[in-house]
Amino acid sequence: MRRHNESAVTQLLSWLVPKRGKKLRTNRYMFHTSLLVVLLFLALIGYIVKFTIYDADDIITSPYNKRTTALSERILRGSIKSANDKVLAESSEEDGEITRDYPYEEMFAHVVGYATHGKAGLESAFNYELLASHEDLVTQLKNGISGKKSTGDTIVTTLDTRLQKAAYNALEGYRGAIVAIEPITGKVRAMVSKPDFDPNELDDIWEEINSDESNSCLLNRCTQGLYPPGSTYKLVTALEYIEENENSYEDFEYKCSGETIVDSVHISCYKDEVHGNVDLDSAFAESCNTAFVTLGSTLNLKKYASLNEKCLFDQKIPFDLSVKKSRFDLDERSQKSEVPQTVIGQGNTLMTPFHNALIMCATANDGIMMKPYLVDKIESADGVTVKETKSEEYTTLMNADDAKKLQKMLREVVTDGTGHALDTDEYTVAGKTGTAENEKENAHSWFVGYSNIEDPDLVVCVIVENTGAGSKYAAPIAKKIFDSYYNNEMDKMYR
């Protein structure tokens, strides 16, 4: 009987107290479960951080965000103003009908945008801010009681109406784009794209312009137009050659006969012009294609591709408006036959005028690219500053010594080369012309450069579609803009 009782006790204890192996398995399951819970928690935290830092702005400005629609029912859309306090867009309400007015009509069509038939430009990028009201609480309370709409915040841009008008008039009769940026601050002072449209007339012209693919007048060519950069791209090629030949780049010599064959590719200078004996500086100033494809054939393609990546090719460019990525296709695996066209800005290389202007900004600013921006501050309807943008460095494209070398070369383009149309006693300019071949009969005409070479004031980039040489079309247009900047008594803050 006693043995039977001991056996029963033993069985009970074995049931209540698991064996060591079973206990280990239980602990392992508990550990794995706890680890899974921790990982899920960390993933949730990561998503919240990503949403807050990266996705929030896109969600807020999304046309599918019902919150902005709700805001528009109780808030009158705020105004958009220029840096010199001119109204670029404003709303009014009469008998319950809201009208959005654009006083400058076509002049700011692409950069300011529109708020009907969808949204574009600043109207789209700052849709939420224009429908947010920071009027004083008493006014908002009174409006709520009376059923009157509060007024949305005002967007104060960096744009100057005088410079915008000069750029707009200078491009009259052409298709293309003009961008003007302060290289020291990153402020965008003018942005013009043609063909254009009148945002006040969208109800009447929408179907016509939205279906007209031949003109693409809704396209902001400054930020969305991709073009072969032509000889303006020789700035990047020259920088790579200087970096690879730091101690010997000044020894470069070449005799131009107007044409050459490099890696089985035939290259000629513009209209087969013969430049004779050139060094790097004169080859750059006279835009000698044959000299550049010769030195380009010596470049390390891996380093060349790395420099282009550093110069923001195939990279997202930070800006208030969406900017298409410029394209550069060469790498160390590329065929040698792809190099000659690429080093002179042809081949598969494409870039936006805005990007081209930013590279020049960095060059003028001793290698440092400031973060470009269009909105200086956001104010409440009663003039109180809600948010203000501060200038900040974004990246360094080159060291200061190399920037100085390029600055010297860019100055010689104006004094002794293809940019002579900008050589004046009233101010100094450095820059680069470009003539970019494309599928059309006539080439695209480029100029990109900056004024006041000792203390750069303004970078201007001009592209004129399907016209011809950069020296003949784009450079004289750029001069009109610089002339306006210095001769129209602009405020000291713009000097």
Coordinates of C-alpha atoms in Angstrom, one line a residue:
M1 CA 0.0 0.0 0.0
R2 CA 2.8 2.3 0.9
R3 CA 4.6 1.7 -2.5
H4 CA 1.3 2.4 -4.2
N5 CA 1.0 5.8 -2.4
E6 CA 4.7 6.7 -3.2
S7 CA 4.1 5.9 -6.9
A8 CA 1.0 8.1 -6.9
V9 CA 2.9 11.0 -5.3
T10 CA 5.7 10.6 -7.8
Q11 CA 3.3 10.8 -10.7
L12 CA 1.6 13.9 -9.2
L13 CA 5.0 15.7 -8.7
S14 CA 6.1 14.8 -12.2
W15 CA 2.9 16.4 -13.5
L16 CA 3.2 19.5 -11.4
V17 CA 7.0 20.0 -12.0
P18 CA 8.0 19.7 -15.7
K19 CA 11.2 18.1 -16.6
R20 CA 14.2 20.3 -17.3
G21 CA 13.9 19.8 -21.1
K22 CA 10.3 20.8 -21.2
K23 CA 11.0 23.9 -19.1
L24 CA 13.8 24.9 -21.5
R25 CA 11.4 24.6 -24.4
T26 CA 8.8 26.7 -22.6
N27 CA 11.4 29.4 -21.9
R28 CA 12.6 29.3 -25.5
Y29 CA 9.0 29.9 -26.7
M30 CA 8.6 32.7 -24.3
F31 CA 11.8 34.3 -25.5
H32 CA 10.9 34.0 -29.2
T33 CA 7.4 35.5 -28.4
S34 CA 8.9 38.4 -26.5
L35 CA 11.5 39.0 -29.2
L36 CA 8.7 39.1 -31.8
V37 CA 6.7 41.6 -29.8
V38 CA 9.8 43.8 -29.3
L39 CA 10.5 43.7 -33.1
L40 CA 6.9 44.6 -34.0
F41 CA 7.1 47.5 -31.5
L42 CA 10.3 48.8 -33.0
A43 CA 8.9 48.4 -36.5
L44 CA 5.9 50.5 -35.4
I45 CA 8.1 53.2 -33.9
G46 CA 10.2 53.2 -37.1
Y47 CA 7.1 53.6 -39.2
I48 CA 5.9 56.5 -37.1
V49 CA 9.3 58.2 -37.3
K50 CA 9.4 57.7 -41.1
F51 CA 5.8 59.0 -41.5
T52 CA 6.6 62.1 -39.4
I53 CA 9.9 62.9 -41.1
Y54 CA 9.5 61.8 -44.7
D55 CA 5.8 61.1 -45.5
A56 CA 3.9 63.7 -43.6
D57 CA 4.3 66.5 -46.1
D58 CA 3.2 64.3 -49.0
I59 CA 0.2 63.1 -47.1
I60 CA -0.7 66.7 -46.2
T61 CA -0.4 68.0 -49.7
S62 CA -2.0 65.0 -51.4
P63 CA -5.1 65.9 -53.4
Y64 CA -6.8 62.9 -51.9
N65 CA -6.4 64.2 -48.3
K66 CA -10.0 65.0 -47.2
R67 CA -8.7 67.2 -44.4
T68 CA -7.8 70.0 -46.9
T69 CA -11.2 69.8 -48.4
A70 CA -12.8 70.3 -45.0
L71 CA -10.5 73.2 -44.3
S72 CA -11.6 75.0 -47.5
E73 CA -15.2 74.9 -46.2
R74 CA -14.3 77.2 -43.3
I75 CA -11.1 79.0 -44.4
L76 CA -10.6 81.4 -47.3
R77 CA -7.5 80.4 -49.2
G78 CA -4.5 82.6 -48.3
S79 CA -2.5 84.8 -50.6
I80 CA 0.9 84.3 -52.3
K81 CA 3.2 87.3 -52.4
S82 CA 6.5 88.2 -53.9
A83 CA 9.6 89.2 -52.0
N84 CA 8.9 92.8 -52.9
D85 CA 5.4 92.6 -51.4
K86 CA 3.4 92.2 -54.6
V87 CA 0.3 89.9 -54.7
L88 CA 0.8 86.9 -57.0
A89 CA -2.4 85.1 -56.0
E90 CA -5.3 85.9 -53.8
S91 CA -8.9 84.8 -53.1
S92 CA -12.0 86.8 -52.7
E93 CA -15.6 85.9 -51.8
E94 CA -18.8 87.5 -53.0
D95 CA -22.3 86.2 -52.5
G96 CA -20.8 82.8 -51.5
E97 CA -18.8 82.5 -54.7
I98 CA -15.0 82.3 -54.3
T99 CA -12.7 83.6 -57.0
R100 CA -8.9 83.0 -57.2
D101 CA -7.1 85.8 -58.9
Y102 CA -3.6 85.9 -60.4
P103 CA -2.8 89.6 -61.1
Y104 CA 0.3 88.9 -63.1
E105 CA -1.5 86.5 -65.4
E106 CA 0.9 84.4 -67.5
M107 CA 4.1 85.8 -65.9
F108 CA 4.1 83.5 -62.8
A109 CA 1.9 80.7 -64.3
H110 CA 4.3 77.8 -63.7
V111 CA 6.0 78.7 -60.4
V112 CA 2.9 80.0 -58.6
G113 CA 0.7 77.5 -60.4
Y114 CA -3.1 77.3 -60.1
A115 CA -5.7 76.0 -57.7
T116 CA -8.5 74.8 -60.0
H117 CA -8.6 71.8 -62.3
G118 CA -6.2 70.2 -59.8
K119 CA -3.3 72.1 -58.4
A120 CA 0.2 73.0 -59.5
G121 CA 3.3 75.0 -58.5
L122 CA 3.3 76.7 -55.1
E123 CA -0.5 76.4 -55.0
S124 CA 0.0 72.6 -54.8
A125 CA 3.2 72.5 -52.7
F126 CA 1.8 74.8 -50.0
N127 CA -1.9 73.8 -50.3
Y128 CA -2.2 72.9 -46.6
E129 CA -0.4 76.1 -45.4
L130 CA -2.7 78.3 -47.6
L131 CA -5.7 76.6 -45.9
A132 CA -4.4 76.9 -42.4
S133 CA -5.3 80.1 -40.5
H134 CA -3.2 81.7 -37.7
E135 CA -5.4 84.7 -37.3
D136 CA -5.8 85.7 -33.7
L137 CA -8.2 83.5 -31.8
V138 CA -10.7 86.3 -31.1
T139 CA -11.1 86.9 -34.9
Q140 CA -11.4 83.2 -35.6
L141 CA -14.1 82.9 -32.8
K142 CA -16.1 85.8 -34.2
N143 CA -15.9 84.3 -37.7
G144 CA -17.1 81.0 -36.4
I145 CA -20.1 82.5 -34.7
S146 CA -21.0 84.7 -37.7
G147 CA -20.4 81.9 -40.2
K148 CA -17.7 83.9 -42.0
K149 CA -14.6 82.2 -43.2
S150 CA -11.3 82.9 -41.5
T151 CA -8.4 83.8 -43.9
G152 CA -5.6 81.4 -44.6
D153 CA -2.0 82.1 -44.1
T154 CA 0.1 84.1 -46.6
I155 CA 3.0 82.6 -48.5
V156 CA 5.8 85.1 -49.0
T157 CA 8.1 83.9 -51.7
T158 CA 11.7 84.8 -52.6
L159 CA 10.5 85.8 -56.1
D160 CA 11.1 89.4 -57.3
T161 CA 8.5 90.7 -59.7
R162 CA 11.0 93.1 -61.4
L163 CA 13.4 90.3 -62.2
Q164 CA 10.6 87.9 -63.1
K165 CA 9.3 90.5 -65.6
A166 CA 12.8 91.0 -67.1
A167 CA 13.2 87.3 -67.6
Y168 CA 9.7 86.9 -68.9
N169 CA 10.1 89.7 -71.5
A170 CA 13.6 88.5 -72.4
L171 CA 12.2 85.1 -73.4
E172 CA 9.4 86.6 -75.5
G173 CA 8.8 84.7 -78.7
Y174 CA 10.8 81.7 -77.7
R175 CA 10.2 78.3 -76.1
G176 CA 12.4 77.6 -73.1
A177 CA 13.2 78.4 -69.5
I178 CA 15.0 80.9 -67.3
V179 CA 16.1 80.4 -63.6
A180 CA 17.7 83.1 -61.4
I181 CA 19.1 82.1 -58.0
E182 CA 21.2 83.8 -55.4
P183 CA 24.2 81.5 -55.0
I184 CA 25.1 82.7 -51.5
T185 CA 21.6 82.2 -50.0
G186 CA 19.9 79.7 -52.3
K187 CA 16.9 82.1 -52.8
V188 CA 15.2 81.6 -56.2
R189 CA 14.5 85.1 -57.6
A190 CA 12.9 84.3 -60.9
M191 CA 11.5 81.3 -62.7
V192 CA 10.0 81.5 -66.1
S193 CA 8.9 78.8 -68.5
K194 CA 7.4 79.2 -72.0
P195 CA 5.0 78.4 -73.6
D196 CA 2.8 79.6 -70.8
F197 CA -0.9 80.1 -70.0
D198 CA -3.1 82.5 -68.0
P199 CA -4.3 80.7 -64.8
N200 CA -7.2 83.2 -64.6
E201 CA -8.6 81.6 -67.8
L202 CA -8.3 77.9 -67.0
D203 CA -12.0 77.2 -67.1
D204 CA -12.1 78.4 -70.7
I205 CA -8.8 76.9 -72.0
W206 CA -8.3 73.8 -69.9
E207 CA -9.3 71.2 -72.4
E208 CA -7.2 72.8 -75.1
I209 CA -4.0 73.2 -73.2
N210 CA -4.3 69.9 -71.3
S211 CA -4.5 68.0 -74.6
D212 CA -1.9 70.0 -76.5
E213 CA 1.2 67.8 -76.4
S214 CA 3.1 69.8 -79.0
N215 CA 3.5 72.9 -76.8
S216 CA 3.2 71.3 -73.3
C217 CA 2.5 74.7 -71.9
L218 CA 1.5 73.2 -68.5
L219 CA 5.1 71.9 -68.1
N220 CA 7.4 73.9 -65.9
R221 CA 10.5 73.5 -68.1
C222 CA 12.7 75.0 -65.3
T223 CA 12.2 72.0 -63.0
Q224 CA 10.6 69.3 -65.2
G225 CA 12.3 69.8 -68.6
L226 CA 15.1 67.4 -69.3
Y227 CA 17.6 68.6 -72.0
P228 CA 21.1 67.6 -73.3
P229 CA 23.3 70.2 -71.5
G230 CA 25.7 70.6 -74.4
S231 CA 28.8 72.5 -73.7
T232 CA 27.6 73.9 -70.3
Y233 CA 28.4 70.3 -69.1
K234 CA 32.1 70.9 -69.9
L235 CA 32.2 72.5 -66.5
V236 CA 31.8 69.0 -64.9
T237 CA 34.2 67.4 -67.4
A238 CA 36.8 70.1 -66.7
L239 CA 36.4 69.6 -63.0
E240 CA 37.0 65.8 -63.3
Y241 CA 40.1 66.4 -65.4
I242 CA 41.5 68.9 -62.9
E243 CA 40.8 66.5 -60.0
E244 CA 42.5 63.6 -61.8
N245 CA 45.5 65.8 -63.0
E246 CA 46.0 68.1 -60.0
N247 CA 49.6 68.8 -60.8
S248 CA 49.6 68.7 -64.5
Y249 CA 46.2 69.9 -65.8
E250 CA 47.8 73.2 -66.8
D251 CA 50.2 71.3 -69.2
F252 CA 47.3 70.2 -71.4
E253 CA 47.9 71.2 -75.0
Y254 CA 45.9 70.3 -78.1
K255 CA 45.8 71.4 -81.8
C256 CA 42.3 71.7 -83.0
S257 CA 41.7 71.1 -86.7
G258 CA 37.9 71.4 -86.4
E259 CA 37.2 67.6 -86.2
T260 CA 38.7 64.4 -84.8
I261 CA 37.9 60.7 -84.3
V262 CA 38.1 59.3 -80.8
D263 CA 37.2 55.7 -79.9
S264 CA 35.8 55.3 -83.4
V265 CA 33.4 58.3 -82.9
H266 CA 33.6 61.3 -85.2
I267 CA 33.5 64.6 -83.3
S268 CA 33.6 68.1 -84.8
C269 CA 33.6 71.6 -83.3
Y270 CA 30.5 73.8 -83.8
K271 CA 30.2 74.5 -87.6
D272 CA 33.6 72.8 -88.0
E273 CA 35.4 75.9 -86.5
V274 CA 39.2 75.5 -86.2
H275 CA 40.6 76.7 -82.9
G276 CA 44.2 75.9 -83.5
N277 CA 46.5 75.4 -80.5
V278 CA 44.6 75.5 -77.2
D279 CA 45.3 74.7 -73.5
L280 CA 42.6 73.8 -71.1
D281 CA 41.5 77.4 -70.4
S282 CA 41.3 78.4 -74.0
A283 CA 39.6 75.1 -75.0
F284 CA 37.0 75.8 -72.4
A285 CA 36.6 79.5 -73.3
E286 CA 36.2 78.7 -77.0
S287 CA 34.2 75.6 -76.3
C288 CA 36.5 73.3 -78.4
N289 CA 34.7 69.9 -78.7
T290 CA 37.7 68.1 -80.2
A291 CA 40.0 69.2 -77.3
F292 CA 37.5 68.0 -74.7
V293 CA 36.8 64.6 -76.2
T294 CA 40.6 64.1 -76.4
L295 CA 41.1 64.9 -72.7
G296 CA 37.8 63.1 -71.9
S297 CA 39.1 59.9 -73.3
T298 CA 41.8 59.8 -70.5
L299 CA 39.3 60.1 -67.6
N300 CA 38.8 57.4 -65.1
L301 CA 35.1 56.4 -65.7
K302 CA 34.5 55.2 -62.2
K303 CA 35.7 58.5 -60.7
Y304 CA 33.8 60.4 -63.4
A305 CA 30.6 58.7 -62.5
S306 CA 31.2 59.3 -58.8
L307 CA 31.7 63.1 -59.5
N308 CA 28.4 63.2 -61.4
E309 CA 26.7 61.5 -58.5
K310 CA 28.2 64.1 -56.2
C311 CA 26.9 66.8 -58.5
L312 CA 23.4 65.4 -58.0
F313 CA 22.9 63.6 -61.3
D314 CA 20.3 60.8 -60.8
Q315 CA 19.7 62.3 -57.3
K316 CA 16.7 63.9 -55.8
I317 CA 17.2 67.7 -55.5
P318 CA 15.7 69.3 -52.4
F319 CA 13.3 72.1 -53.4
D320 CA 9.8 73.4 -52.6
L321 CA 8.7 72.2 -56.1
S322 CA 9.2 68.7 -57.6
V323 CA 12.4 68.5 -59.7
K324 CA 13.0 65.8 -62.2
K325 CA 16.2 63.8 -61.8
S326 CA 18.9 64.6 -64.3
R327 CA 20.5 61.6 -66.0
F328 CA 24.1 60.4 -66.4
D329 CA 24.7 56.9 -67.7
L330 CA 28.4 56.4 -67.9
D331 CA 30.3 54.1 -65.5
E332 CA 33.4 51.9 -65.5
R333 CA 31.5 49.2 -67.5
S334 CA 30.5 51.6 -70.3
Q335 CA 31.8 51.2 -73.8
K336 CA 34.6 53.6 -74.8
S337 CA 32.5 54.7 -77.7
E338 CA 30.0 56.2 -75.3
V339 CA 32.6 58.6 -73.8
P340 CA 33.2 61.2 -76.5
Q341 CA 29.6 62.4 -76.8
T342 CA 29.1 62.3 -73.0
V343 CA 32.1 64.5 -72.1
I344 CA 30.8 67.4 -74.2
G345 CA 27.2 67.2 -72.9
Q346 CA 25.6 65.1 -75.5
G347 CA 24.9 61.3 -75.6
N348 CA 22.4 60.2 -73.0
T349 CA 23.2 62.9 -70.5
L350 CA 20.1 65.1 -69.7
M351 CA 19.5 67.7 -67.1
T352 CA 17.0 70.4 -66.0
P353 CA 17.8 74.1 -66.2
F354 CA 17.3 74.3 -62.4
H355 CA 20.0 71.6 -61.8
N356 CA 22.3 73.4 -64.2
A357 CA 21.8 76.6 -62.3
L358 CA 22.6 74.9 -59.0
I359 CA 25.9 73.5 -60.2
M360 CA 26.9 77.0 -61.2
C361 CA 25.7 78.3 -57.8
A362 CA 28.1 75.9 -56.1
T363 CA 30.9 76.9 -58.4
A364 CA 30.4 80.6 -57.7
N365 CA 30.1 79.9 -54.0
D366 CA 33.5 78.2 -53.7
G367 CA 32.1 74.7 -54.1
I368 CA 29.2 74.9 -51.6
M369 CA 25.7 74.4 -52.8
M370 CA 23.1 76.2 -50.6
K371 CA 19.7 74.5 -50.3
P372 CA 17.5 76.3 -52.9
Y373 CA 14.1 77.6 -51.7
L374 CA 11.1 79.6 -53.0
V375 CA 9.3 80.5 -49.8
D376 CA 10.9 83.0 -47.5
K377 CA 8.3 82.9 -44.8
I378 CA 4.7 82.1 -43.9
E379 CA 2.6 84.9 -42.3
S380 CA -0.9 84.9 -40.8
A381 CA -3.5 87.2 -42.5
D382 CA -2.7 89.9 -39.9
G383 CA 1.0 89.9 -40.6
V384 CA 2.5 87.7 -37.8
T385 CA 5.3 85.4 -38.9
V386 CA 4.3 81.8 -38.5
K387 CA 7.4 80.2 -40.1
E388 CA 10.6 81.5 -41.6
T389 CA 13.1 79.8 -43.9
K390 CA 16.8 80.2 -43.1
S391 CA 19.5 79.8 -45.7
E392 CA 21.5 76.6 -45.1
E393 CA 24.3 74.6 -46.8
Y394 CA 23.1 71.5 -48.6
T395 CA 26.2 69.9 -49.9
T396 CA 29.8 70.5 -51.2
L397 CA 30.3 69.7 -54.9
M398 CA 34.0 70.6 -55.0
N399 CA 36.8 72.0 -52.9
A400 CA 37.4 75.7 -52.8
D401 CA 40.7 75.5 -54.8
D402 CA 39.1 73.7 -57.7
A403 CA 36.1 76.1 -57.6
K404 CA 38.6 79.0 -58.0
K405 CA 40.2 77.4 -61.0
L406 CA 36.8 76.9 -62.6
Q407 CA 35.8 80.5 -61.8
K408 CA 38.8 81.7 -63.7
M409 CA 38.0 79.6 -66.7
L410 CA 34.3 80.8 -66.6
R411 CA 35.4 84.4 -66.5
E412 CA 37.6 83.8 -69.6
V413 CA 34.5 82.5 -71.5
V414 CA 33.1 86.0 -71.2
T415 CA 36.2 88.0 -71.7
D416 CA 37.9 85.9 -74.4
G417 CA 35.4 83.3 -75.6
T418 CA 31.9 82.4 -76.6
G419 CA 30.2 84.4 -73.9
H420 CA 31.5 87.8 -75.1
A421 CA 27.9 89.1 -75.4
L422 CA 28.0 89.5 -71.6
D423 CA 31.3 91.4 -71.5
T424 CA 30.4 94.9 -70.2
D425 CA 31.9 97.6 -68.1
E426 CA 28.8 97.9 -65.9
Y427 CA 29.3 94.6 -64.0
T428 CA 31.3 91.4 -64.3
V429 CA 30.0 88.0 -65.5
A430 CA 31.5 84.5 -65.6
G431 CA 29.7 81.7 -67.3
K432 CA 29.4 79.0 -70.0
T433 CA 27.5 78.9 -73.3
G434 CA 26.2 75.6 -74.7
T435 CA 24.8 74.4 -78.0
A436 CA 23.0 71.1 -77.5
E437 CA 22.1 69.0 -80.5
N438 CA 18.7 67.2 -80.3
E439 CA 16.2 65.4 -82.5
K440 CA 15.0 68.7 -84.0
E441 CA 16.9 70.5 -86.8
N442 CA 18.1 73.4 -84.6
A443 CA 20.1 72.9 -81.4
H444 CA 19.0 74.1 -78.0
S445 CA 20.8 77.3 -76.9
W446 CA 22.2 77.4 -73.3
F447 CA 23.9 80.0 -71.1
V448 CA 24.5 79.6 -67.4
G449 CA 26.6 82.0 -65.4
Y450 CA 26.8 84.5 -62.5
S451 CA 27.4 88.2 -62.0
N452 CA 29.8 90.2 -59.8
I453 CA 32.6 87.7 -59.8
E454 CA 34.3 88.9 -56.7
D455 CA 31.2 88.6 -54.5
P456 CA 28.6 86.7 -56.6
D457 CA 25.1 88.2 -56.7
L458 CA 23.0 86.2 -59.1
V459 CA 23.2 83.0 -61.1
V460 CA 21.2 83.0 -64.3
C461 CA 20.5 79.9 -66.4
V462 CA 18.8 80.2 -69.8
I463 CA 17.7 77.6 -72.3
V464 CA 16.1 78.5 -75.6
E465 CA 14.7 75.5 -77.5
N466 CA 15.6 74.8 -81.1
T467 CA 17.3 78.0 -82.0
G468 CA 21.0 77.6 -82.4
A469 CA 24.3 78.6 -80.7
G470 CA 24.3 79.6 -77.1
S471 CA 26.5 82.6 -77.8
K472 CA 23.9 83.9 -80.3
Y473 CA 20.6 83.3 -78.4
A474 CA 20.9 82.4 -74.7
A475 CA 23.8 84.7 -73.8
P476 CA 22.1 87.9 -75.0
I477 CA 19.0 86.9 -73.1
A478 CA 21.0 86.4 -70.0
K479 CA 22.5 89.9 -70.4
K480 CA 19.0 91.4 -70.5
I481 CA 18.3 89.9 -67.1
F482 CA 21.6 91.0 -65.6
D483 CA 21.1 94.5 -67.0
S484 CA 17.7 94.6 -65.3
Y485 CA 19.1 93.4 -62.0
Y486 CA 21.8 96.2 -61.9
N487 CA 20.0 99.0 -63.7
N488 CA 16.5 99.0 -62.5
E489 CA 17.3 100.3 -59.0
M490 CA 16.5 97.1 -57.2
D491 CA 16.5 97.2 -53.4
K492 CA 19.9 96.8 -51.7
M493 CA 18.8 93.5 -50.3
Y494 CA 19.0 92.1 -53.8
R495 CA 22.5 93.4 -54.5

